[in-house]
């Protein structure tokens, strides 16, 4: 027979006003198995908790029901109190008399009766509770960072500096992401490469960082503290250990007409290439789709030119398996291409370009060494029109959201144009100017007031070519919608920032959620902004939604702090409310018949199977096996199991049946 | 015929993450509803086994509510899909066996829908009051069907 204690809380007047608390305590005394019952003003207070502890000792209680507010509020408090008195934490249950009874019903006998029912239900449950111990899961003290843009770089450096090992996976041949493509950065106009390059070098030299470029995540399994990741390191056809980065091979390659994606297609590169001069690592890649050798022709000029024999045409992709305790997703974004805009010529007018292409022209290391030219004839444009919100805030044709960075970089672009060519005319069509941020509005004002950039509030309805000019037709909504027509030499679209390509597949591999647009979803938009919906997986940067560099870096450091806190422990404590497959003596071994329906239904891949063998190694039976480290305790397998071989600790069939029967 | 003094007995199986929290919110918002309902807390609607529903009827419940997270919001990502799939099979089977399916309500109430919970409980209570006591179930039990 159990010796249970029931403690009924008045919660000041919160419960007492509609429920006759003394009556509840009195009636509980007569419930079978209850050895002690009392009521108190505030059980969650220190004296209240002490009352529970004293009663446990005095009456030698082996289980406790606290009838008070919602267990979602104070269950941990009361569980801690009973452990202080020597009971197992899971021998305490909470009956919800406040949120589910006193606050939602009028003062009446039926309300007090309901309160008594709610306590009886928990009394019957606790009788069937078993002491449980928290599960200790060991933590692999290293992290994986996916994406080598500024977000990934910052997160990796912070984690590595705190003494943990980091594996960084970047799918392109070099680090840097979009920041490496930028010319100068708002709001200070400092050179992007100058502030980024040292960081890239730090990553490559850091003793705690293993850098895998030209690599992608192939497969992920496991859970917080214990992820197993398979990484595909694609064949560069260049031996990274032998290559010295001398660049001899690059000059010899006869294929010279591949669109250079780092320069956003504004220049050509060879089939063997380094994405940009300051690339980290400074090791070339053979683009096998364009290399003559891989197209079945005879050519080995790069191999001949290589002084260290580093070119390996027979190199194969490699699968690298790593174990990490935490993952940071920092996969960034992509921009909408000009071909997505029918009214601006579907990408057929060469002089309608994206903001990212403008960055390459403006960059000192770009295709024109920083001279702003136009693609069609290489002339310096005199009149340039910038279209903010191209595709953003346009539910019908583009995306619904604001891309956030465009207002600022459009002001920057117009400013850079004026700085480089004082006679040039810069027009900006905009919907609203969104320039909230430290020194941001001042920056936009400078463009307008000091550099004389003309801002026109309105949309552009059409662009067409005429006599070597682009005719931009729009309306000025501040002048009552008066039509505006500008003869421009070049048009720059501040096109929407989109989730990066491949983001969906990666999210699926990681089991992290995405928002309706396809960006990585945060666990809570306000309180858990750098965590994903999967424990142990964090996010940083523009993969969450469009953002600028300062915000990206701040968030990357925040994600790194979360990772560091996780990795600073050797073990992780988990609630023991997990499912288990029953075991019985031979010859039955278990009620499980090995149908393994549960294995496919489990959302966490926590269920596998094991073979029960005799002494000679013959398989006698196959039964399901649940990994308590992976199980999250949803109970789906329990209700699915045809033979009731699985039960869930804390919510067992016996416990729930007893609850039903108590009513 | 529903009798004047009849008060239905209702058992609710709710998930901890959405509906239980939603019902907590009903409380913190001080919204009132009828007191016939008794909530049994489960981790997820995926844990709702139809034996539980049968047991509740056998014990004399006049109605049962099963409520959890909205389709894409299950705390365990897919528990409620399994519950729904199972529910569809169960529905046909129970109907075939002669169970009065008007007495089982399947609903989604999120942690933010305190008002929806109050409305749901009131609607179900009123409806069951009209239907009257579920004495028929005991007959099914005695006939060995349920
Ligand atoms: C035209 C333009 C101008 C801008 N100017 C400024 C400015 O002046 N100032 C400012 O503060 N911000 C500016 N920005 C914004 C800036 O580009 C972003 O804030 C910043 O690049 C975000 O960094 P990130 O690391 O999150 O993403 P990214 O820079 O996009 O980096 C993501 C990295 O992850 C890699 N990756 C992607 N998917 C995978 C995968 N599945 N596996 C492995 N690796 C992957 C990519 O190859 C890339 O290297 C500008 C943006 C644009 C478009
Ligand atoms: S947790 Fe609410 S339905 Fe699964």
PDB file of C-alpha atoms and ligand atoms in Angstrom, chain A residues 634 636, chain B residues 14-19 42-46 67-70 73-81 83 108-109, ligand 2:
ATOM      1  CA  UNK A 634       6.110  11.374 -27.792  1.00  0.00           C
ATOM      2  CA  UNK A 636       3.602   7.450 -31.000  1.00  0.00           C
TER       3      UNK A 636
ATOM      4  CA  UNK B  14      -4.718  16.482 -24.674  1.00  0.00           C
ATOM      5  CA  UNK B  15      -1.079  16.914 -25.615  1.00  0.00           C
ATOM      6  CA  UNK B  16       1.212  18.668 -23.202  1.00  0.00           C
ATOM      7  CA  UNK B  17       2.663  21.147 -25.667  1.00  0.00           C
ATOM      8  CA  UNK B  18      -0.324  22.715 -27.345  1.00  0.00           C
ATOM      9  CA  UNK B  19      -3.736  21.996 -25.935  1.00  0.00           C
ATOM     10  CA  UNK B  42      -0.385  13.141 -22.490  1.00  0.00           C
ATOM     11  CA  UNK B  43       2.914  14.022 -24.147  1.00  0.00           C
ATOM     12  CA  UNK B  44       1.367  14.143 -27.637  1.00  0.00           C
ATOM     13  CA  UNK B  45      -1.789  13.139 -29.477  1.00  0.00           C
ATOM     14  CA  UNK B  46       0.403  10.469 -31.053  1.00  0.00           C
ATOM     15  CA  UNK B  67      -6.980  17.625 -28.875  1.00  0.00           C
ATOM     16  CA  UNK B  68      -3.426  18.480 -29.813  1.00  0.00           C
ATOM     17  CA  UNK B  69      -1.276  20.754 -31.894  1.00  0.00           C
ATOM     18  CA  UNK B  70      -2.264  22.018 -35.334  1.00  0.00           C
ATOM     19  CA  UNK B  73       3.011  22.309 -35.118  1.00  0.00           C
ATOM     20  CA  UNK B  74       3.336  19.001 -33.294  1.00  0.00           C
ATOM     21  CA  UNK B  75       6.171  19.318 -30.792  1.00  0.00           C
ATOM     22  CA  UNK B  76       7.404  15.945 -31.998  1.00  0.00           C
ATOM     23  CA  UNK B  77       6.961  16.976 -35.673  1.00  0.00           C
ATOM     24  CA  UNK B  78       4.696  14.129 -36.750  1.00  0.00           C
ATOM     25  CA  UNK B  79       2.875  12.640 -33.746  1.00  0.00           C
ATOM     26  CA  UNK B  80      -0.391  14.296 -34.639  1.00  0.00           C
ATOM     27  CA  UNK B  81      -0.238  12.988 -38.213  1.00  0.00           C
ATOM     28  CA  UNK B  83      -2.910  10.242 -34.556  1.00  0.00           C
ATOM     29  CA  UNK B 108      -6.633  21.253 -32.655  1.00  0.00           C
ATOM     30  CA  UNK B 109      -6.072  23.851 -30.014  1.00  0.00           C
TER      31      UNK B 109
HETATM   32  S1  LIG C   2       2.874  17.445 -29.167  1.00  0.00           S
HETATM   33 FE1  LIG C   2       0.910  18.301 -29.440  1.00  0.00          FE
HETATM   34  S2  LIG C   2       0.107  16.898 -30.902  1.00  0.00           S
HETATM   35 FE2  LIG C   2       2.148  16.191 -30.738  1.00  0.00          FE
END
